[in-house]
Short mmCIF file of C-alpha atoms and ligand atoms in Angstrom, two decimals:
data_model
loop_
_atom_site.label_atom_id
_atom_site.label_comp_id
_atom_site.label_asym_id
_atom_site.label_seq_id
_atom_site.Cartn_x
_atom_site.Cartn_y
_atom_site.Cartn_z
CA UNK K 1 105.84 43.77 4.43
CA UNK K 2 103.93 46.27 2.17
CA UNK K 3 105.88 48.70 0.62
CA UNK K 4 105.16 51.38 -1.76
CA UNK K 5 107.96 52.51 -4.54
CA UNK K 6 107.62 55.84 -6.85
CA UNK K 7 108.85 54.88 -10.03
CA UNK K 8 110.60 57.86 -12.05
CA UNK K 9 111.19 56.04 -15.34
CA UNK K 10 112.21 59.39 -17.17
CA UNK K 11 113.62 59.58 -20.68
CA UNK K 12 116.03 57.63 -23.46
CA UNK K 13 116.49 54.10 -22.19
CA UNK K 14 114.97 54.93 -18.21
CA UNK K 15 111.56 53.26 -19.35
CA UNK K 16 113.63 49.75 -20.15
CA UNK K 17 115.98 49.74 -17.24
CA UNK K 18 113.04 50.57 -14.65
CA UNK K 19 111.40 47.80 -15.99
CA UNK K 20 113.99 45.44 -16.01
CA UNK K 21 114.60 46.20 -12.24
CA UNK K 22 110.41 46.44 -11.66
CA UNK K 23 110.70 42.63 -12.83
CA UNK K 24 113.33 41.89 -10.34
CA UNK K 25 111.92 44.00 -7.68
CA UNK K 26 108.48 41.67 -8.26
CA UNK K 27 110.65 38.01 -8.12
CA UNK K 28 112.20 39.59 -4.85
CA UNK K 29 108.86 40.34 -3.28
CA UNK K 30 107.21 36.82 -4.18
CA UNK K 31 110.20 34.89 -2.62
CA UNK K 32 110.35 37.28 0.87
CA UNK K 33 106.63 37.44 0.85
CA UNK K 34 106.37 41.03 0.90
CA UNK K 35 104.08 43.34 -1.26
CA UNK K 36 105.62 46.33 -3.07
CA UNK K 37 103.15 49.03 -4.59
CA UNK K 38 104.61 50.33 -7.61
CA UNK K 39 103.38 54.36 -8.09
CA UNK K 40 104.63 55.40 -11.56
CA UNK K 41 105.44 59.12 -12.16
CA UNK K 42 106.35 62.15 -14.41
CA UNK K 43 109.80 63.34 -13.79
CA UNK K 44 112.39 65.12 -16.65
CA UNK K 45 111.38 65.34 -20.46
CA UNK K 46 108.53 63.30 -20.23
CA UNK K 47 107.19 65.20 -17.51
CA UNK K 48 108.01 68.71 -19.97
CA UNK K 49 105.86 67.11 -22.71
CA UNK K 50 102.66 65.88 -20.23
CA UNK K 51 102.72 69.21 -17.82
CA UNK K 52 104.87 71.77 -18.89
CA UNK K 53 107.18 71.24 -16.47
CA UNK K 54 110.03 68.86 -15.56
CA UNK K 55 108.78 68.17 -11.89
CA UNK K 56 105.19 68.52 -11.62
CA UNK K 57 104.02 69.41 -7.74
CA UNK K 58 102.31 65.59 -7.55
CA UNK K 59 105.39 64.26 -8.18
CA UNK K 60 107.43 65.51 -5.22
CA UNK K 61 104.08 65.02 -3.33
CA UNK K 62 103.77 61.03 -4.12
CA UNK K 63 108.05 60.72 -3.63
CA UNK K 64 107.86 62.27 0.06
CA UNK K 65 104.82 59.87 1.16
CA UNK K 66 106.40 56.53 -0.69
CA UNK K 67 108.95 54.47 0.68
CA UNK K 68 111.57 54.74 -2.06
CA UNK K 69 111.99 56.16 -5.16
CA UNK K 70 113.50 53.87 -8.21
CA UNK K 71 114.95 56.02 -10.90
CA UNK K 72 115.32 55.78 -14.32
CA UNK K 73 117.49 58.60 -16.15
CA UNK K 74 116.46 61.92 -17.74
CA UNK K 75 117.21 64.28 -20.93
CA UNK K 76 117.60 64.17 -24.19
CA UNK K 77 118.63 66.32 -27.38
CA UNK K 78 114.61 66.23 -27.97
CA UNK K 79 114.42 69.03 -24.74
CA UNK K 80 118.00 70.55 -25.68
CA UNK K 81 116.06 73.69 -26.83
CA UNK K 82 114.38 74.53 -23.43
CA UNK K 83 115.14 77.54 -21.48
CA UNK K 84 117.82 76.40 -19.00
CA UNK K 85 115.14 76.75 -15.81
CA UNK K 86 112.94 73.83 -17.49
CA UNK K 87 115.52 71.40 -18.53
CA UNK K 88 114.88 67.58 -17.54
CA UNK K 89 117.69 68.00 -15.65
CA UNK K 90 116.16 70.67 -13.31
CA UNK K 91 113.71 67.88 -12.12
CA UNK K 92 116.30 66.04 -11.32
CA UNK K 93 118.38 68.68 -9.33
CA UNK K 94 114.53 69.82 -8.02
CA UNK K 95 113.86 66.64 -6.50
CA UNK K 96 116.99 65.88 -4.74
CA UNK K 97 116.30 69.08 -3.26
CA UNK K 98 112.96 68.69 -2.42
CA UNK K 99 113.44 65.40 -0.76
CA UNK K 100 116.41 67.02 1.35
CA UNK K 101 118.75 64.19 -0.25
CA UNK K 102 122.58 65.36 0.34
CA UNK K 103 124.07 62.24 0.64
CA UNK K 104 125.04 60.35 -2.86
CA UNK K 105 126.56 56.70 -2.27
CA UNK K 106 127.88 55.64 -5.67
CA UNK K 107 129.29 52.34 -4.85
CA UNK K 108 132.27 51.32 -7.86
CA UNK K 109 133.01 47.95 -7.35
CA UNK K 110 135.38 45.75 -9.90
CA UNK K 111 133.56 42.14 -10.62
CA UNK K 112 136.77 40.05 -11.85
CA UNK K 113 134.53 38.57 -14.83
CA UNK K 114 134.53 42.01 -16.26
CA UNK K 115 138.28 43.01 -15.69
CA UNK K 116 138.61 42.40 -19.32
CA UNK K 117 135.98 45.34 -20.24
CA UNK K 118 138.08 47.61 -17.89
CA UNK K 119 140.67 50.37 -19.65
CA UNK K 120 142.91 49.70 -16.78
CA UNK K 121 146.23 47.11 -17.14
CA UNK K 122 145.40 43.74 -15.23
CA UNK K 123 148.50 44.45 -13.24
CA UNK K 124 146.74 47.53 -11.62
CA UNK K 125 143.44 45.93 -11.36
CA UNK K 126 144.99 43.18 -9.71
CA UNK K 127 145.32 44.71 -6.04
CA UNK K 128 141.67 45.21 -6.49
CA UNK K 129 139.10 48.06 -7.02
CA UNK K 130 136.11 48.67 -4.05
CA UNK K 131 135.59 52.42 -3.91
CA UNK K 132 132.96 54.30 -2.15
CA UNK K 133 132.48 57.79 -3.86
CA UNK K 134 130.81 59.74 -1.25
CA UNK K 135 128.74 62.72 -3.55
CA UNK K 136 127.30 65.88 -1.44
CA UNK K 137 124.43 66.45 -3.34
CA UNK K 138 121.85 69.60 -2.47
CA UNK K 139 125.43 72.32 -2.53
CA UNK K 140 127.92 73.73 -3.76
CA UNK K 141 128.50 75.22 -7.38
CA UNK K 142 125.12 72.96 -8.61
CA UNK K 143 122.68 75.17 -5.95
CA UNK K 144 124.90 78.53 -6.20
CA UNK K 145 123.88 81.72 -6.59
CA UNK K 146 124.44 82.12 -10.58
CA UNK K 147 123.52 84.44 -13.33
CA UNK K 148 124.05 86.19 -16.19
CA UNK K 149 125.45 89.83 -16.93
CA UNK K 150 126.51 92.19 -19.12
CA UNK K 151 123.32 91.30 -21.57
CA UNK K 152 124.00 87.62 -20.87
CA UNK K 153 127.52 88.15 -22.39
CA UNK K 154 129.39 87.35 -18.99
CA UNK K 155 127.89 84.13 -16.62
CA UNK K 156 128.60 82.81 -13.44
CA UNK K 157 128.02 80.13 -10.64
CA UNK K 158 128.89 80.03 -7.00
CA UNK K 159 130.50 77.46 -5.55
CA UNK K 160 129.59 77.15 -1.88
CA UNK K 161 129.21 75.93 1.10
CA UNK K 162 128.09 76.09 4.71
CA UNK K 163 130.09 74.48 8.03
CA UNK K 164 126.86 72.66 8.32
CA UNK K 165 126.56 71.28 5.06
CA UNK K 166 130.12 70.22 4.79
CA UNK K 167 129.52 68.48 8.50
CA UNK K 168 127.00 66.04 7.55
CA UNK K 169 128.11 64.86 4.51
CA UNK K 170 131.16 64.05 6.26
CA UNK K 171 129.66 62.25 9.28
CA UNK K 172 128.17 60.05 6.29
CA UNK K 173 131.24 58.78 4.82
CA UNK K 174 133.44 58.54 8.19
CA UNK K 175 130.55 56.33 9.04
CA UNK K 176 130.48 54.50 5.79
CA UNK K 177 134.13 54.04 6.56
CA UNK K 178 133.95 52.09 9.96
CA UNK K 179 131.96 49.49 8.18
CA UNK K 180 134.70 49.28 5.37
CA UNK K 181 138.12 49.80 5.28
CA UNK K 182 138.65 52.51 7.44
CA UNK K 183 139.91 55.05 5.27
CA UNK K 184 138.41 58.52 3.67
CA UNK K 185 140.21 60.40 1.47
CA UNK K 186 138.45 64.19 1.32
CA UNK K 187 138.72 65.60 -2.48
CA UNK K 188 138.84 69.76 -2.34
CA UNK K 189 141.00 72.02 -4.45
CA UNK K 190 142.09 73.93 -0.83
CA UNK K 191 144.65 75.41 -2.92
CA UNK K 192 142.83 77.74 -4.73
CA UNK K 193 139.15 78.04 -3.62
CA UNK K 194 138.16 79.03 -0.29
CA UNK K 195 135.47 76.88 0.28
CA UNK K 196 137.71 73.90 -0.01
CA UNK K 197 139.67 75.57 2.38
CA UNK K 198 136.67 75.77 4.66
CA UNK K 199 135.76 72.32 3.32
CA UNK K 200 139.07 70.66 4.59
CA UNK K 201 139.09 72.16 7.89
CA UNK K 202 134.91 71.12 9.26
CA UNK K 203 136.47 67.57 7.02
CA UNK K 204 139.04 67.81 9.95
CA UNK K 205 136.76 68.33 12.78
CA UNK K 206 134.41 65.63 11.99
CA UNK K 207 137.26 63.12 11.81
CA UNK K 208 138.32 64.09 15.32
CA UNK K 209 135.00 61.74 16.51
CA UNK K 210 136.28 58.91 14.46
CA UNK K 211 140.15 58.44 15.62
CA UNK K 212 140.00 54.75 13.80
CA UNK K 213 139.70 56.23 10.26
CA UNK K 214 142.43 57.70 8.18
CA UNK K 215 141.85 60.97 6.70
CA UNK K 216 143.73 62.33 3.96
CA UNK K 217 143.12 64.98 1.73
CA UNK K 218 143.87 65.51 -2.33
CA UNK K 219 143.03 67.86 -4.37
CA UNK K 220 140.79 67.15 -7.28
CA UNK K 221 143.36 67.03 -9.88
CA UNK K 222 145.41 64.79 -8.27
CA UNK K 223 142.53 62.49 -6.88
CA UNK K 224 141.74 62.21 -11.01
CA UNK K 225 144.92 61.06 -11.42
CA UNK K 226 145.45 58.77 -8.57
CA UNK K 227 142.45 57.00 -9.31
CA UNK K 228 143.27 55.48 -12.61
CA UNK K 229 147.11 55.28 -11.16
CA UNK K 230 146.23 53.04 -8.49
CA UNK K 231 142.45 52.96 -7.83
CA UNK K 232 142.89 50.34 -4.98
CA UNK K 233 144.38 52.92 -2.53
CA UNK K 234 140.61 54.70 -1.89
CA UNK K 235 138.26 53.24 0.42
CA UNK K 236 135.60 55.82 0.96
CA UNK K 237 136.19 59.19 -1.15
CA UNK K 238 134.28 61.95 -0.08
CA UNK K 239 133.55 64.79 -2.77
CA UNK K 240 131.84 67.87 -2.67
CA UNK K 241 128.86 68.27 -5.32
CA UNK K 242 130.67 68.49 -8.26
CA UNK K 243 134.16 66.87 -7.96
CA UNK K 244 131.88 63.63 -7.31
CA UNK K 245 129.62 63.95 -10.27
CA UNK K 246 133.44 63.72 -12.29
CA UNK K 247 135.03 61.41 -9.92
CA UNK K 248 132.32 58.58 -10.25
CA UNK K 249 132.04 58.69 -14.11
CA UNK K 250 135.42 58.25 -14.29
CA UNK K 251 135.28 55.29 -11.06
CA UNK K 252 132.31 53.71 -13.39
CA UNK K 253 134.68 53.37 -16.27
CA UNK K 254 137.58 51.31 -14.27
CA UNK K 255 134.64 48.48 -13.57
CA UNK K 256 134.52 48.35 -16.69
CA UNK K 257 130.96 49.54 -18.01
CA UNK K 258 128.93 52.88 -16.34
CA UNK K 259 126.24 50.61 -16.63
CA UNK K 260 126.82 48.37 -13.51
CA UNK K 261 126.93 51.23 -11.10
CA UNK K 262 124.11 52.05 -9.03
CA UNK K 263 123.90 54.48 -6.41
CA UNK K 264 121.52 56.00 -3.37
CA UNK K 265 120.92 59.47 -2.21
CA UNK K 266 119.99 60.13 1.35
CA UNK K 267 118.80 62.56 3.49
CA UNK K 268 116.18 63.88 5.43
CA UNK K 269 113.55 62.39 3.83
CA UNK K 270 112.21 58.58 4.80
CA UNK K 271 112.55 57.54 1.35
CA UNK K 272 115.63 57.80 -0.87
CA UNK K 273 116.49 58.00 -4.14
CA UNK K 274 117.95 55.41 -6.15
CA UNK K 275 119.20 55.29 -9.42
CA UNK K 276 121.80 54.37 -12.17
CA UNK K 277 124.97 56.56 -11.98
CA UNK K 278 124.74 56.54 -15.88
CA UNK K 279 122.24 58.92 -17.83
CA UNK K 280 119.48 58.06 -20.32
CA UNK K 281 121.45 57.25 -23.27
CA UNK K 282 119.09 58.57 -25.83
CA UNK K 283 121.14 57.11 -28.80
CA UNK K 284 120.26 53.84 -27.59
CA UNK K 285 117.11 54.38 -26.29
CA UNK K 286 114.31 52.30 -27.47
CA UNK K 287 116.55 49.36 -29.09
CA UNK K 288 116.79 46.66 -26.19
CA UNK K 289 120.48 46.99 -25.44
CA UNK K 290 120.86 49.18 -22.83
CA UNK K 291 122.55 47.25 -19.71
CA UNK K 292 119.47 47.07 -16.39
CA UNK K 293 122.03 46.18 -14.17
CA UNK K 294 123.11 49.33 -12.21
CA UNK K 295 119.10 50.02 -11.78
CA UNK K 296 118.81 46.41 -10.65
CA UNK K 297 121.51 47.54 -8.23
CA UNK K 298 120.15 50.47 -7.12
CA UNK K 299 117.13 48.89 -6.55
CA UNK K 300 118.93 46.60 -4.00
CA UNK K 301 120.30 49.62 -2.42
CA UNK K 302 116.56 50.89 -2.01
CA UNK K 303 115.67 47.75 -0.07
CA UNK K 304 118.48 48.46 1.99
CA UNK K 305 117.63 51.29 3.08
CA UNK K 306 113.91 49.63 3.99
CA UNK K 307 116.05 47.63 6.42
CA UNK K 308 114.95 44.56 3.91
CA UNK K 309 118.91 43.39 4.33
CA UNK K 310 118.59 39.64 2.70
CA UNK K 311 116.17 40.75 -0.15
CA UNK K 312 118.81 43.17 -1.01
CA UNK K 313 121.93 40.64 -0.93
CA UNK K 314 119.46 38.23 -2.73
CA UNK K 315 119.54 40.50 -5.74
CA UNK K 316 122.96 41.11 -5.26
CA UNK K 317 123.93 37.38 -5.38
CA UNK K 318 121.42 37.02 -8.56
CA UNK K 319 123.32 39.84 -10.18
CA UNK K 320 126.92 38.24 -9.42
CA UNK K 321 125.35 34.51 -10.86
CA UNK K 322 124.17 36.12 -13.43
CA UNK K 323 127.64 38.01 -14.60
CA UNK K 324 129.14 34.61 -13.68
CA UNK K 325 127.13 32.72 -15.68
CA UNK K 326 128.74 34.39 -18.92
CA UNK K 327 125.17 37.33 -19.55
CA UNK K 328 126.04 39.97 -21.62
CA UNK K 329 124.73 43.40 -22.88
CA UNK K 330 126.54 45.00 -25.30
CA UNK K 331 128.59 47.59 -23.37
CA UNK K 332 129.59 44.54 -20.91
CA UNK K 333 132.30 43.05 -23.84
CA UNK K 334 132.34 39.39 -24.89
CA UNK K 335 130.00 37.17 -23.39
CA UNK K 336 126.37 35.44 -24.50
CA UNK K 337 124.42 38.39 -25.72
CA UNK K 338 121.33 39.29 -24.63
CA UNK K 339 119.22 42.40 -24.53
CA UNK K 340 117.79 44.56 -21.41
CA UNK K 341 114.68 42.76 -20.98
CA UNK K 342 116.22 39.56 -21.41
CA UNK K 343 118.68 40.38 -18.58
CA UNK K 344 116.14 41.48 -16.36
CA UNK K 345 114.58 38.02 -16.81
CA UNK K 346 117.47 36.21 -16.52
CA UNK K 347 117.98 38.41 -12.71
CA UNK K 348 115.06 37.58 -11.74
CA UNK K 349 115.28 34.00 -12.64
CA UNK K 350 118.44 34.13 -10.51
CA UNK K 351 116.51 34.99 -7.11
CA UNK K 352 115.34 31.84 -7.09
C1 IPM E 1 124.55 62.57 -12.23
C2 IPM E 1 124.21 63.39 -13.45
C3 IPM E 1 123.47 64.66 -13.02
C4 IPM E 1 124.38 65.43 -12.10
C5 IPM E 1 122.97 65.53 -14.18
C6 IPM E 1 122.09 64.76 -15.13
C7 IPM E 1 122.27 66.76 -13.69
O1 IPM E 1 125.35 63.67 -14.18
O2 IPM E 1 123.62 62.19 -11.51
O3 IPM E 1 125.73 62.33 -12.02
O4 IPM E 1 125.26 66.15 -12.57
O5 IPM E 1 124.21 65.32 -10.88
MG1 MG E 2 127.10 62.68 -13.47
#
């Protein structure tokens, strides 16, 4: 099959992981005999310092008309001085827009090698950790109405949210959950904000369709707490916009390393996004140590989502040997050392 992949490599350490999972991504198309077009493109800082802007037009133009879009990371201190409407992070938030994406998977699985690198006692790693965090992406307090006042003395952002929105993020993870284990837990602070309140209750609706999954509901301060308590209670945890972006960093860190975890954002565009739930790492950008694997990952994911099932669970497998086999970077704890590159190789060597 021919298949053609934007590649957003971005800024700090996105140019090595990209190319680390490129590699991979290569191996995986000479053993399925497929071709994959690789379309490489300005998105975040680097796209500031070629065109002014941190998503350039022909960007969002080549994403919509490829079949998937690999992503590095962006930012950096270096664009820290730009006006707050041209940050690298605006591309970012710009093209999951653009490309309609509101669903974020960000997968946080525990791979029993690593249990060591985790913060959490082996006693309450033991019962296991699998954990889908279920992100809405395009809403809420990110795409508010926001602004200054009062000579830019007094700020504010909106959180909100539509029935609508709320109802198809939903219908994502209750679906997620029938091929798992069956349970979501919705995260809202219905306590105090209203659109939690609205939130919980379209939450409620949609679950009505799906009588085999458990719903329950927690607010955000206690779902923080619960999940280093006892992360092996959550099965699918669906978030609004920015609860997720806090739950999955902290998720990430009971693996072990935020380098491992991958993750995919759907929507209503053919191709999705996929990326590394970890950002570009700009103090270690450049010196061959930054960990591939949750791009590898999320590159899996991508061929997922092109229906290329076994290629995906191929890289999957050459991920787990690879862990298995003792492979290292530095954030990953003991183990034989190598650098990004050289786990890249060592991946693809894996597929066989
Ligand atoms: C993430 C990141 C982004 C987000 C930033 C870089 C805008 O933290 O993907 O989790 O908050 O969505
Ligand atoms: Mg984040």
């Amino acid at each position: 099959m021919e298949k053609r992949i934007v590649v957003l490599a971005g800024d700090g350490i996105g140019p090595e992981i990209t190319s680390a999972a490129v590699e991979v991504l290569k191996k995986t198309a000479v053993k399925f005999g497929h071709k994959f077009d690789f379309d490489y493109r300005y998105m975040g800082g680097c796209a500031i310092d070629k065109f002014g802007v941190p998503l350039p037009e022909e960007t969002v133009a080549a994403c919509k008309a490829s079949d998937g879009v690999l992503l590095g990371a962006v930012g950096g201190p270096k664009w820290d001085s730009q006006p707050a409407e041209n940050r690298p992070e605006k591309g970012l938030l710009g093209i999951r827009s653009a490309l309609g994406l509101y669903a974020n998977l960000r997968p946080a699985v525990i791979y029993p090698e690593l249990s060591d690198a985790s913060p959490l006692k082996p006693s309450v790693l033991e019962k296991g950790v699998d954990v889908m965090v279920v992100r809405e992406l395009i809403g809420g307090i990110y795409f508010g109405r926001r602004g200054l006042e009062d000579d830019g003395k007094t700020a504010y952002d909106t959180e909100i949210y539509s029935e609508s929105e709320v109802r198809r993020i939903a219908k994502v993870a209750f679906d997620l959950a029938m091929t798992r284990r069956k349970k979501v837990t919705s995260v809202d602070k219905a306590n105090v904000l209203l659109s939690s309140r609205l939130w919980r209750r379209v939450v409620e609706e949609v679950a009505k369709d799906y009588p085999e999954v458990a719903l329950n509901h927690l607010y955000v301060d206690n779902a923080a707490m619960q999940l280093v308590k006892d992360p092996s209670q959550f099965d699918v945890l669906l978030c609004p916009n920015m609860f997720g972006d806090i739950l999955s960093d902290e998720a990430s860190q009971i693996t072990g390393s935020i380098g491992l975890l991958p993750s995919s954002s759907l929507g209503t565009c053919r191709a999705g996004l996929f990326e590394p739930i970890h950002g570009s790492a700009p103090d270690i950008a450049g010196q061959d140590i930054a960990n591939p694997i949750a791009t590898v990952l999320a590159a899996a994911m991508m061929l997922d989502n092109m229906n290329l099932h076994e290629e995906a669970r191929a890289i999957e497998k050459a991920v787990g040997k690879t862990i298995a086999d003792g492979w290292r970077t530095p954030d990953m704890g003991e183990g034989k050392r190598v650098g990004c590159k050289e786990m890249g190789r060592i991946i693809a060597k894996n597929i066989g």
